[in-house]
mmCIF file of C-alpha atoms in Angstrom:
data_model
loop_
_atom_site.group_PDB
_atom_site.id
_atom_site.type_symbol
_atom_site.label_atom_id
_atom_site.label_comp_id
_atom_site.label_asym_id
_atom_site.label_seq_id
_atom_site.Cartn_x
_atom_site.Cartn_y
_atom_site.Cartn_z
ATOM 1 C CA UNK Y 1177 -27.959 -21.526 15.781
ATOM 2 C CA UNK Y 1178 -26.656 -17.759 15.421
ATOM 3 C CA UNK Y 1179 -23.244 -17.260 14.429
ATOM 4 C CA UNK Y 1180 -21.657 -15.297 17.441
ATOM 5 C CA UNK Y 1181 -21.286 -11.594 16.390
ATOM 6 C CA UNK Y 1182 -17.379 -10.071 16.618
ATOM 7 C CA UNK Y 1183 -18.915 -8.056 19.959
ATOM 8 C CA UNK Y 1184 -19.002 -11.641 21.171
ATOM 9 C CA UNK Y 1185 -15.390 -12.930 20.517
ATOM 10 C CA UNK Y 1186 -13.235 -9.959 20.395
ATOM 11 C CA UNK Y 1187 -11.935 -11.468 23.544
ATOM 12 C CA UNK Y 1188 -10.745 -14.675 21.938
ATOM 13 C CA UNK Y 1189 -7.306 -14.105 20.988
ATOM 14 C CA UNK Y 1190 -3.595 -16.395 20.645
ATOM 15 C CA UNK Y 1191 -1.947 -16.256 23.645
ATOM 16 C CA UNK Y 1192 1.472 -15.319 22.961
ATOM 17 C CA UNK Y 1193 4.342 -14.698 25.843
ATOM 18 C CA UNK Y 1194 7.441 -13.439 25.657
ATOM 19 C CA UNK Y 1195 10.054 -16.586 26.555
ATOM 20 C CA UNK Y 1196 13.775 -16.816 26.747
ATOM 21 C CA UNK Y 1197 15.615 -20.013 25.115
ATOM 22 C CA UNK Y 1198 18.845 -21.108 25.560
ATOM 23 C CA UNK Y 1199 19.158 -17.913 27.321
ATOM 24 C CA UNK Y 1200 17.743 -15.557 24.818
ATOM 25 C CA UNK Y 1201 14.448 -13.537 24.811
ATOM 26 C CA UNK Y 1202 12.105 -15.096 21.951
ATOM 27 C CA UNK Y 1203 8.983 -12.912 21.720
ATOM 28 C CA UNK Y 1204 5.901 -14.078 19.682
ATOM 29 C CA UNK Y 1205 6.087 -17.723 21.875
ATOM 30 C CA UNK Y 1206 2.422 -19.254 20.918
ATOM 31 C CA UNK Y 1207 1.293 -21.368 24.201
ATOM 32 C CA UNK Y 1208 -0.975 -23.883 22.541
ATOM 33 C CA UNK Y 1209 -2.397 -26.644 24.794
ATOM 34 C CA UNK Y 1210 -3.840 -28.432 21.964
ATOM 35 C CA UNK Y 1211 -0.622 -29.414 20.926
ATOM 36 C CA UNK Y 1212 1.211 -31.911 21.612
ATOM 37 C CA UNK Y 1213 4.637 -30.607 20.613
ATOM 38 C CA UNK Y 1214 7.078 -27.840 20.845
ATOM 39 C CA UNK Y 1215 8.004 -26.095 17.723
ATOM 40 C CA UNK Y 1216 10.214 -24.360 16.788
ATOM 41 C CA UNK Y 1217 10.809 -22.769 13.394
ATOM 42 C CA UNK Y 1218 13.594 -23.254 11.762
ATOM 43 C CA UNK Y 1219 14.565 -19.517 10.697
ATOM 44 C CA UNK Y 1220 14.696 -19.061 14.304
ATOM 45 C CA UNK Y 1221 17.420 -21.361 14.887
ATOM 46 C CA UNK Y 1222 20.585 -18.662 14.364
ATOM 47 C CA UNK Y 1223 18.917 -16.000 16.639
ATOM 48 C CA UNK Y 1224 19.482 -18.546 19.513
ATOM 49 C CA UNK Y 1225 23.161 -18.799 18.548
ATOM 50 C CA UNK Y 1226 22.768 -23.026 17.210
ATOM 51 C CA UNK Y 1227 23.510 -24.196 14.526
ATOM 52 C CA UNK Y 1228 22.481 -27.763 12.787
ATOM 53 C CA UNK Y 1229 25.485 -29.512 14.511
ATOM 54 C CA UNK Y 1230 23.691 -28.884 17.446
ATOM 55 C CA UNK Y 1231 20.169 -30.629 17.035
ATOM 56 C CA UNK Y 1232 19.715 -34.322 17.078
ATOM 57 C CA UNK Y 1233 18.301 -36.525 14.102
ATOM 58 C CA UNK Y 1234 14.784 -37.557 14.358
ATOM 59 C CA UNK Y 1235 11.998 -39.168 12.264
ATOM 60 C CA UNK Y 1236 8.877 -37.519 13.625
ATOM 61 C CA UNK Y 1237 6.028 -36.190 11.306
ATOM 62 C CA UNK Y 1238 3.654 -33.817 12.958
ATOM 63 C CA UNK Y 1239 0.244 -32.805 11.655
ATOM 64 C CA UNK Y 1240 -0.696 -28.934 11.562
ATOM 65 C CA UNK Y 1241 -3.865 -27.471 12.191
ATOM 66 C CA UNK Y 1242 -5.078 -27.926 9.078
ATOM 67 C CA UNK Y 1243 -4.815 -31.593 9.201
ATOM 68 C CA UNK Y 1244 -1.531 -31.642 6.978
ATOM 69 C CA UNK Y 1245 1.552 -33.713 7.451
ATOM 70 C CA UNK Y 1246 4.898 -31.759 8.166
ATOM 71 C CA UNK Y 1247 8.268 -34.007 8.692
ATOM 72 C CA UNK Y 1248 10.471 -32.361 11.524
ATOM 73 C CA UNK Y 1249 13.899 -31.505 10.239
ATOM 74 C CA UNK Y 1250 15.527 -32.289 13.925
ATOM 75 C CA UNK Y 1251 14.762 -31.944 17.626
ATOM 76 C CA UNK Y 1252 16.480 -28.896 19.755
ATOM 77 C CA UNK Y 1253 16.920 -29.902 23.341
ATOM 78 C CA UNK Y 1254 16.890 -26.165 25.253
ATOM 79 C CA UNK Y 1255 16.198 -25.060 28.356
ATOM 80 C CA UNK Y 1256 12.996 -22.417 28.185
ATOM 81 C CA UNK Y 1257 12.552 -19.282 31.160
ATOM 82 C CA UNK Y 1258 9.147 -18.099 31.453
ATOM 83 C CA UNK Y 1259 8.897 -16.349 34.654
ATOM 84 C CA UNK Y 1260 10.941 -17.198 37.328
ATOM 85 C CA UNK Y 1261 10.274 -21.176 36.062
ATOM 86 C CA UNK Y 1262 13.088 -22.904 34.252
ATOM 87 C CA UNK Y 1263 13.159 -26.355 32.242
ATOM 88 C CA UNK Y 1264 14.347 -27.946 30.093
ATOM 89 C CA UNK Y 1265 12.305 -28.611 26.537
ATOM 90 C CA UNK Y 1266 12.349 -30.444 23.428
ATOM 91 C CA UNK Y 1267 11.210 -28.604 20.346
ATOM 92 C CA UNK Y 1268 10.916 -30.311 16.798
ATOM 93 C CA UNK Y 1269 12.121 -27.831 14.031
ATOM 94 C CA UNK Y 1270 9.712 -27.533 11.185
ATOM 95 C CA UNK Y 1271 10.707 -25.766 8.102
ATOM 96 C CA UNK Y 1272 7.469 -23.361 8.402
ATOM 97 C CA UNK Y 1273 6.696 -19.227 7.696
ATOM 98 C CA UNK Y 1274 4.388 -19.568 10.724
ATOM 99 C CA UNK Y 1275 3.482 -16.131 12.573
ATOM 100 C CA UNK Y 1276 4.980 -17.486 15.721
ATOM 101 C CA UNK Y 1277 8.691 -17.846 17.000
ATOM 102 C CA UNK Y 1278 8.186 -20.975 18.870
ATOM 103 C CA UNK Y 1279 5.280 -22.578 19.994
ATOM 104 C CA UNK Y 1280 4.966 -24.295 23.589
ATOM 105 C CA UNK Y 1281 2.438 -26.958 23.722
ATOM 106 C CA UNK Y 1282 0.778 -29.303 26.327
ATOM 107 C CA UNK Y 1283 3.823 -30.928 27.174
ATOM 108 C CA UNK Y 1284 5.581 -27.815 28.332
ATOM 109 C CA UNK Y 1285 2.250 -26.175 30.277
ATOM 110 C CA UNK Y 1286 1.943 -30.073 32.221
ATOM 111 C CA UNK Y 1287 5.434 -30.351 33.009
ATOM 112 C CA UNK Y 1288 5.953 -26.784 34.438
ATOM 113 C CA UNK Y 1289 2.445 -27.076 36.128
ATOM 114 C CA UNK Y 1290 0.958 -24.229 34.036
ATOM 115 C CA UNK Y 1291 -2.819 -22.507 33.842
ATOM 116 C CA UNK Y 1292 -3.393 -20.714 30.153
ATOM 117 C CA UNK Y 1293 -6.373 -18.521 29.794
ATOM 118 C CA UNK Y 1294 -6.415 -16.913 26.165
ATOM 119 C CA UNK Y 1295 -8.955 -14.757 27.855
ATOM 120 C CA UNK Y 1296 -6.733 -12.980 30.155
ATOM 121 C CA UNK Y 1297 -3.863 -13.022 28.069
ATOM 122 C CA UNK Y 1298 -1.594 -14.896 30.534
ATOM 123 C CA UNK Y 1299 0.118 -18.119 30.934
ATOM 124 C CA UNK Y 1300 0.353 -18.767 35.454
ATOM 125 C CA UNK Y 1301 2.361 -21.436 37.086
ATOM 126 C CA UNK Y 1302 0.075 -23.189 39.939
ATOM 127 C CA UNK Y 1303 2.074 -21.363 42.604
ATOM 128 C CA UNK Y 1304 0.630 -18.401 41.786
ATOM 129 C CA UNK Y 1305 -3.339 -19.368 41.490
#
């Protein structure tokens, strides 16, 4: 089998959104329905005006991408604006340098009724299909 040429899969990119959190615009969101999680680095936490008194203690591990174990530090409860659809999210903080600001996974795109297509670049709530 042929590896596909760049021609091929130039069209095969991270969809990333533009999201507001607690109120607050957080570009660079990473809409990831492989995961099963929301993340949510932890450098990110003082642009949405929270501090540590304000997450909750938790004992979660989560596995990356590459297969590697990362303990959460704490969970965020927020409420996440994408569109003109509201709700309200949990998102484990991770100590990480990834390229994203926060990173909404299957949970989020079930529970808001959500169709992703890397594809198009564009995340749709059922209403609008």
């Amino acid at each position: 089998m042929k590896r596909p040429t760049n021609e091929m899969t130039k069209h095969i990119k991270p969809l990333y959104i533009t999201a507001h959190v607690n109120g607050k615009p957080v570009s660079r969101v990473l809409i990831d329905n492989g995961t099963d999680v929301n993340i949510l680095p932890y450098r990110i936490l003082q642009k949405l005006g929270k501090n540590v008194e304000d997450l909750i203690h938790t004992e979660v591990s989560v596995a990356a991408f590459t297969g590697e174990s990362t303990k959460t530090l704490r969970v965020l409860p927020e409420n996440v604006t994408v569109g003109s659809r509201s709700s309200l999210s949990a998102f484990f903080m991770v100590n990480s340098s990834a390229s994203f600001h926060a990173l909404l996974g299957r949970n989020y795109i079930h529970t808001n009724y959500c169709v992703t297509s890397s594809m198009h670049q564009s995340l749709t709530d059922d209403d609008e299909v």
